[in-house]
Amino acid sequence: QPQGVLVFRVDASLQFINRSAILAKLQEAITARDFGAADTGPFHAGVILDCSGINSVDIAGVETLGELAANLKAKGLSLVVAVVKGPVRDVIDRENAFQARHRTGVLLFPWAKPRDGPQQHPTTAMVASVDEGLTWLRKQPLNNDLESRSSAE
């Protein structure tokens, strides 16, 4: 795994009944990971949650993802949700729509293009693959940095 990045695969439905067990295993993996290595590595510190093994999610599962994102943000880490299957994505999208209309107006997991990176979406993203998640977390100079470098040459 890349320095400062944890790729964690969930092979179970994410529902009220098992959310505590999944979060406990994830927390154990987060605690064991050295995210400080991201300071000198090519990636922003973060967790990529590989959801390819999640076949269903209920509202408690979506809330769990939101809580996880908030907890990671408090630690200075990004959360990237990757390889989300259609039915699971539909539930997340419905909750995003509800949040946008009735509560915060902030999407839990906006769809991100790999080029967007954490500079545009600082805490969460939903991407199509783990590789896209790594691309999203890759440190990239901002456009104005590139322009200032080229004008200095």
PDB file of C-alpha atoms in Angstrom:
ATOM      1  CA  GLN A   1       0.000   0.000   0.000  1.00  0.00           C
ATOM      2  CA  PRO A   2       1.189   3.529  -0.733  1.00  0.00           C
ATOM      3  CA  GLN A   3       2.711   5.616   2.052  1.00  0.00           C
ATOM      4  CA  GLY A   4       0.091   7.373   4.144  1.00  0.00           C
ATOM      5  CA  VAL A   5      -2.846   5.632   2.462  1.00  0.00           C
ATOM      6  CA  LEU A   6      -4.943   2.768   3.811  1.00  0.00           C
ATOM      7  CA  VAL A   7      -6.904   0.669   1.330  1.00  0.00           C
ATOM      8  CA  PHE A   8      -9.580  -1.221   3.279  1.00  0.00           C
ATOM      9  CA  ARG A   9     -11.930  -3.711   1.632  1.00  0.00           C
ATOM     10  CA  VAL A  10     -15.310  -4.525   3.138  1.00  0.00           C
ATOM     11  CA  ASP A  11     -16.730  -7.938   2.225  1.00  0.00           C
ATOM     12  CA  ALA A  12     -20.147  -7.649   3.849  1.00  0.00           C
ATOM     13  CA  SER A  13     -23.297  -5.614   3.553  1.00  0.00           C
ATOM     14  CA  LEU A  14     -23.051  -2.362   5.458  1.00  0.00           C
ATOM     15  CA  GLN A  15     -26.118  -2.320   7.659  1.00  0.00           C
ATOM     16  CA  PHE A  16     -27.203  -1.507  11.189  1.00  0.00           C
ATOM     17  CA  ILE A  17     -26.646  -5.080  12.348  1.00  0.00           C
ATOM     18  CA  ASN A  18     -22.932  -5.222  11.454  1.00  0.00           C
ATOM     19  CA  ARG A  19     -21.783  -1.617  11.376  1.00  0.00           C
ATOM     20  CA  SER A  20     -20.057  -1.848  14.774  1.00  0.00           C
ATOM     21  CA  ALA A  21     -18.001  -4.879  13.752  1.00  0.00           C
ATOM     22  CA  ILE A  22     -16.945  -3.295  10.451  1.00  0.00           C
ATOM     23  CA  LEU A  23     -16.041  -0.001  12.130  1.00  0.00           C
ATOM     24  CA  ALA A  24     -14.026  -1.819  14.813  1.00  0.00           C
ATOM     25  CA  LYS A  25     -11.937  -3.644  12.187  1.00  0.00           C
ATOM     26  CA  LEU A  26     -11.486  -0.455  10.188  1.00  0.00           C
ATOM     27  CA  GLN A  27     -10.485   1.503  13.291  1.00  0.00           C
ATOM     28  CA  GLU A  28      -7.921  -1.183  14.121  1.00  0.00           C
ATOM     29  CA  ALA A  29      -6.444  -0.871  10.615  1.00  0.00           C
ATOM     30  CA  ILE A  30      -6.434   2.944  10.840  1.00  0.00           C
ATOM     31  CA  THR A  31      -4.662   2.864  14.190  1.00  0.00           C
ATOM     32  CA  ALA A  32      -1.994   0.502  12.812  1.00  0.00           C
ATOM     33  CA  ARG A  33      -1.327   2.660   9.717  1.00  0.00           C
ATOM     34  CA  ASP A  34       1.328   5.383   9.677  1.00  0.00           C
ATOM     35  CA  PHE A  35      -0.425   8.289   7.993  1.00  0.00           C
ATOM     36  CA  GLY A  36       2.491  10.584   8.844  1.00  0.00           C
ATOM     37  CA  ALA A  37       4.375   8.945   5.981  1.00  0.00           C
ATOM     38  CA  ALA A  38       2.155  10.946   3.619  1.00  0.00           C
ATOM     39  CA  ASP A  39       4.054  14.083   4.622  1.00  0.00           C
ATOM     40  CA  THR A  40       6.984  13.028   2.448  1.00  0.00           C
ATOM     41  CA  GLY A  41       5.195  10.687   0.047  1.00  0.00           C
ATOM     42  CA  PRO A  42       3.320  11.334  -3.182  1.00  0.00           C
ATOM     43  CA  PHE A  43      -0.178  10.977  -1.663  1.00  0.00           C
ATOM     44  CA  HIS A  44      -2.385  12.967   0.682  1.00  0.00           C
ATOM     45  CA  ALA A  45      -3.138  10.976   3.847  1.00  0.00           C
ATOM     46  CA  GLY A  46      -6.400   9.092   3.520  1.00  0.00           C
ATOM     47  CA  VAL A  47      -8.452   5.941   3.572  1.00  0.00           C
ATOM     48  CA  ILE A  48      -9.756   4.280   0.424  1.00  0.00           C
ATOM     49  CA  LEU A  49     -12.764   2.161   1.304  1.00  0.00           C
ATOM     50  CA  ASP A  50     -13.005  -0.595  -1.325  1.00  0.00           C
ATOM     51  CA  CYS A  51     -16.747  -1.274  -1.482  1.00  0.00           C
ATOM     52  CA  SER A  52     -16.612  -3.961  -4.170  1.00  0.00           C
ATOM     53  CA  GLY A  53     -17.717  -6.550  -1.593  1.00  0.00           C
ATOM     54  CA  ILE A  54     -20.700  -4.533  -0.348  1.00  0.00           C
ATOM     55  CA  ASN A  55     -23.891  -5.732  -2.018  1.00  0.00           C
ATOM     56  CA  SER A  56     -26.372  -3.767   0.053  1.00  0.00           C
ATOM     57  CA  VAL A  57     -26.514  -0.841   2.441  1.00  0.00           C
ATOM     58  CA  ASP A  58     -29.258   0.573   4.614  1.00  0.00           C
ATOM     59  CA  ILE A  59     -29.635   4.119   5.926  1.00  0.00           C
ATOM     60  CA  ALA A  60     -27.609   3.221   9.035  1.00  0.00           C
ATOM     61  CA  GLY A  61     -24.811   2.111   6.717  1.00  0.00           C
ATOM     62  CA  VAL A  62     -24.887   5.424   4.851  1.00  0.00           C
ATOM     63  CA  GLU A  63     -24.884   7.275   8.174  1.00  0.00           C
ATOM     64  CA  THR A  64     -21.896   5.148   9.196  1.00  0.00           C
ATOM     65  CA  LEU A  65     -20.028   6.348   6.105  1.00  0.00           C
ATOM     66  CA  GLY A  66     -20.866   9.935   7.002  1.00  0.00           C
ATOM     67  CA  GLU A  67     -19.672   9.450  10.580  1.00  0.00           C
ATOM     68  CA  LEU A  68     -16.502   7.788   9.323  1.00  0.00           C
ATOM     69  CA  ALA A  69     -15.832  10.704   6.967  1.00  0.00           C
ATOM     70  CA  ALA A  70     -16.303  13.204   9.822  1.00  0.00           C
ATOM     71  CA  ASN A  71     -14.012  11.231  12.153  1.00  0.00           C
ATOM     72  CA  LEU A  72     -11.306  10.962   9.501  1.00  0.00           C
ATOM     73  CA  LYS A  73     -11.623  14.651   8.648  1.00  0.00           C
ATOM     74  CA  ALA A  74     -11.046  15.478  12.330  1.00  0.00           C
ATOM     75  CA  LYS A  75      -7.777  13.525  12.053  1.00  0.00           C
ATOM     76  CA  GLY A  76      -6.776  15.327   8.854  1.00  0.00           C
ATOM     77  CA  LEU A  77      -7.533  12.321   6.628  1.00  0.00           C
ATOM     78  CA  SER A  78      -9.607  12.058   3.460  1.00  0.00           C
ATOM     79  CA  LEU A  79     -12.094   9.265   2.769  1.00  0.00           C
ATOM     80  CA  VAL A  80     -12.475   7.887  -0.736  1.00  0.00           C
ATOM     81  CA  VAL A  81     -15.277   5.411  -1.363  1.00  0.00           C
ATOM     82  CA  ALA A  82     -14.367   3.223  -4.342  1.00  0.00           C
ATOM     83  CA  VAL A  83     -15.926   0.467  -6.478  1.00  0.00           C
ATOM     84  CA  VAL A  84     -19.462   1.129  -5.262  1.00  0.00           C
ATOM     85  CA  LYS A  85     -22.025  -1.223  -6.823  1.00  0.00           C
ATOM     86  CA  GLY A  86     -25.141   0.221  -8.452  1.00  0.00           C
ATOM     87  CA  PRO A  87     -27.715  -0.555  -5.737  1.00  0.00           C
ATOM     88  CA  VAL A  88     -25.398   0.736  -3.003  1.00  0.00           C
ATOM     89  CA  ARG A  89     -24.586   3.855  -5.007  1.00  0.00           C
ATOM     90  CA  ASP A  90     -28.321   4.465  -5.490  1.00  0.00           C
ATOM     91  CA  VAL A  91     -28.900   4.497  -1.717  1.00  0.00           C
ATOM     92  CA  ILE A  92     -25.959   6.873  -1.218  1.00  0.00           C
ATOM     93  CA  ASP A  93     -27.194   9.107  -4.036  1.00  0.00           C
ATOM     94  CA  ARG A  94     -30.685   9.240  -2.497  1.00  0.00           C
ATOM     95  CA  GLU A  95     -29.201  10.239   0.864  1.00  0.00           C
ATOM     96  CA  ASN A  96     -27.039  12.860  -0.887  1.00  0.00           C
ATOM     97  CA  ALA A  97     -30.188  14.290  -2.500  1.00  0.00           C
ATOM     98  CA  PHE A  98     -31.996  14.318   0.845  1.00  0.00           C
ATOM     99  CA  GLN A  99     -29.045  16.035   2.569  1.00  0.00           C
ATOM    100  CA  ALA A 100     -28.843  18.630  -0.184  1.00  0.00           C
ATOM    101  CA  ARG A 101     -32.541  19.496   0.085  1.00  0.00           C
ATOM    102  CA  HIS A 102     -33.324  19.194   3.766  1.00  0.00           C
ATOM    103  CA  ARG A 103     -30.257  19.331   5.943  1.00  0.00           C
ATOM    104  CA  THR A 104     -26.756  20.459   5.268  1.00  0.00           C
ATOM    105  CA  GLY A 105     -26.730  21.092   1.555  1.00  0.00           C
ATOM    106  CA  VAL A 106     -23.426  19.215   1.508  1.00  0.00           C
ATOM    107  CA  LEU A 107     -23.025  15.954  -0.369  1.00  0.00           C
ATOM    108  CA  LEU A 108     -21.637  13.094   1.691  1.00  0.00           C
ATOM    109  CA  PHE A 109     -19.764  11.592  -1.238  1.00  0.00           C
ATOM    110  CA  PRO A 110     -19.619  13.702  -4.365  1.00  0.00           C
ATOM    111  CA  TRP A 111     -18.615  11.877  -7.526  1.00  0.00           C
ATOM    112  CA  ALA A 112     -15.073  12.939  -8.217  1.00  0.00           C
ATOM    113  CA  LYS A 113     -12.973  12.915 -11.313  1.00  0.00           C
ATOM    114  CA  PRO A 114      -9.481  11.598 -10.605  1.00  0.00           C
ATOM    115  CA  ARG A 115      -7.973  14.942 -11.661  1.00  0.00           C
ATOM    116  CA  ASP A 116     -10.075  16.819  -9.080  1.00  0.00           C
ATOM    117  CA  GLY A 117      -7.972  15.651  -6.154  1.00  0.00           C
ATOM    118  CA  PRO A 118      -8.355  16.714  -2.546  1.00  0.00           C
ATOM    119  CA  GLN A 119      -7.741  20.352  -3.454  1.00  0.00           C
ATOM    120  CA  GLN A 120     -11.249  20.547  -4.967  1.00  0.00           C
ATOM    121  CA  HIS A 121     -13.007  18.074  -2.610  1.00  0.00           C
ATOM    122  CA  PRO A 122     -10.985  18.187   0.585  1.00  0.00           C
ATOM    123  CA  THR A 123     -12.529  15.365   2.582  1.00  0.00           C
ATOM    124  CA  THR A 124     -14.604  12.854   0.635  1.00  0.00           C
ATOM    125  CA  ALA A 125     -15.108  11.441  -2.828  1.00  0.00           C
ATOM    126  CA  MET A 126     -16.716   8.510  -4.596  1.00  0.00           C
ATOM    127  CA  VAL A 127     -14.709   7.009  -7.459  1.00  0.00           C
ATOM    128  CA  ALA A 128     -15.021   4.038  -9.788  1.00  0.00           C
ATOM    129  CA  SER A 129     -11.885   2.121  -8.767  1.00  0.00           C
ATOM    130  CA  VAL A 130      -9.165   1.899  -6.133  1.00  0.00           C
ATOM    131  CA  ASP A 131      -6.688   3.144  -8.751  1.00  0.00           C
ATOM    132  CA  GLU A 132      -8.861   6.246  -9.311  1.00  0.00           C
ATOM    133  CA  GLY A 133      -8.907   6.703  -5.540  1.00  0.00           C
ATOM    134  CA  LEU A 134      -5.117   6.692  -5.492  1.00  0.00           C
ATOM    135  CA  THR A 135      -5.089   9.183  -8.357  1.00  0.00           C
ATOM    136  CA  TRP A 136      -7.519  11.377  -6.410  1.00  0.00           C
ATOM    137  CA  LEU A 137      -5.256  11.284  -3.356  1.00  0.00           C
ATOM    138  CA  ARG A 138      -2.076  11.923  -5.355  1.00  0.00           C
ATOM    139  CA  LYS A 139      -0.450  15.222  -4.518  1.00  0.00           C
ATOM    140  CA  GLN A 140      -0.627  17.482  -7.529  1.00  0.00           C
ATOM    141  CA  PRO A 141       0.585  21.042  -7.843  1.00  0.00           C
ATOM    142  CA  LEU A 142      -2.248  23.523  -8.160  1.00  0.00           C
ATOM    143  CA  ASN A 143      -2.703  25.109 -11.580  1.00  0.00           C
ATOM    144  CA  ASN A 144      -1.386  28.469 -10.415  1.00  0.00           C
ATOM    145  CA  ASP A 145       1.760  26.756  -9.105  1.00  0.00           C
ATOM    146  CA  LEU A 146       2.317  25.251 -12.548  1.00  0.00           C
ATOM    147  CA  GLU A 147       1.805  28.638 -14.196  1.00  0.00           C
ATOM    148  CA  SER A 148       4.232  30.397 -11.853  1.00  0.00           C
ATOM    149  CA  ARG A 149       6.858  27.705 -12.445  1.00  0.00           C
ATOM    150  CA  SER A 150       6.564  27.939 -16.218  1.00  0.00           C
ATOM    151  CA  SER A 151       6.727  31.752 -16.179  1.00  0.00           C
ATOM    152  CA  ALA A 152       9.843  31.641 -13.965  1.00  0.00           C
ATOM    153  CA  GLU A 153      11.646  29.456 -16.512  1.00  0.00           C
TER     154      GLU A 153
END
